[in-house]
């Protein structure tokens, strides 16, 4: 039964869905009821931590050799979720030990790195879903008068393959998907989900004891450092921050990092010169305006400014400045502005600098703090 809750994004009405954690808890409720009553329910219902009621049909139900199995199909609503449509199974059996024991089976990943929600070796079933699963199983026990213990094993056939489309391999979760969700609800186009992933990677890096961090919006930044032959005296963790540079800096400060180096393409990082800390074009695209303003201060004539404002890319802006003999002067000003706004965001909680490059022109420059950090890391 589809959820009839909607959010607005980009002027569109988008339907919400429910998380793998909600699916696992619902499947556990169905399997526990089948085990303890001998009858499989047609539907299962719960109220998510967000307070929304979710009722779904039981897709598969069976009982064999003292183990009951039920499945619920994941519905991500209008979100682009790799697990949408996946069947989440719960296998429930009686145990001699009290309480509800929870583990992962086929298609559920295992944690292999520190700093995640669960300890190394545990199934990648996060705290809130574990609580939801336990509460649903305990509720069935109370209703049926069963006072013994239960074992609940969550599985997701096909999860190993689907996990390759998620962040799990980078996070150190191997063998399958994660059972996730803090609200129990999937909100389409969730920016917060992306930010949470970045913060989690920073938490993992901090868990190793690192005090230094490299942030890069994407693969280009790390590739550039390697191509330039930069060698540091020790391995420094690298976190991809996408467009969320301000949030990544806030997270780095919260995790206790002392020094952060941001490495990125001029197409994104030029926006920092205007104090813009989310570089997605949906939020702001003032690349040409920033180039034009700094060029004007450096003495660019009207024709050059008009050409900059009409330029389709930052590389085109750089070419215009090169022809006008202003590229170095403008980049010096832009780098100073980038450094100012990065330090303003950090507010003294850490030292932060930036290295900016172009695919066409290579290294364009470093902020003063970046130059000092790289010297210290040699």
Short mmCIF file of C-alpha atoms in Angstrom, two decimals, residues 224 230 261-264 266 269 327-328 331-332 335-336 338 353-358 361-368 370-371 374:
data_model
loop_
_atom_site.label_atom_id
_atom_site.label_comp_id
_atom_site.label_asym_id
_atom_site.label_seq_id
_atom_site.Cartn_x
_atom_site.Cartn_y
_atom_site.Cartn_z
CA UNK A 224 45.30 16.03 -9.77
CA UNK A 230 52.63 15.51 -4.49
CA UNK A 261 43.25 20.81 2.58
CA UNK A 262 40.56 21.33 -0.06
CA UNK A 263 41.57 20.34 -3.59
CA UNK A 264 39.24 21.06 -6.49
CA UNK A 266 38.10 26.03 -10.58
CA UNK A 269 35.88 26.33 -6.08
CA UNK A 327 45.07 35.64 -15.49
CA UNK A 328 47.69 35.58 -12.73
CA UNK A 331 43.65 34.25 -9.76
CA UNK A 332 45.71 35.81 -6.98
CA UNK A 335 42.57 32.67 -4.16
CA UNK A 336 42.79 35.32 -1.46
CA UNK A 338 38.63 31.76 -1.27
CA UNK A 353 43.43 25.97 2.70
CA UNK A 354 42.59 25.28 -0.94
CA UNK A 355 44.40 24.10 -4.05
CA UNK A 356 42.67 25.08 -7.29
CA UNK A 357 43.33 23.69 -10.74
CA UNK A 358 41.93 23.57 -14.26
CA UNK A 361 45.64 25.10 -17.43
CA UNK A 362 46.72 22.75 -14.62
CA UNK A 363 47.58 24.25 -11.24
CA UNK A 364 46.08 27.71 -10.88
CA UNK A 365 47.29 28.36 -7.37
CA UNK A 366 47.05 27.72 -3.65
CA UNK A 367 45.81 29.80 -0.78
CA UNK A 368 48.46 30.88 1.70
CA UNK A 370 47.29 25.56 1.68
CA UNK A 371 50.91 26.32 0.79
CA UNK A 374 51.53 21.15 2.11
#
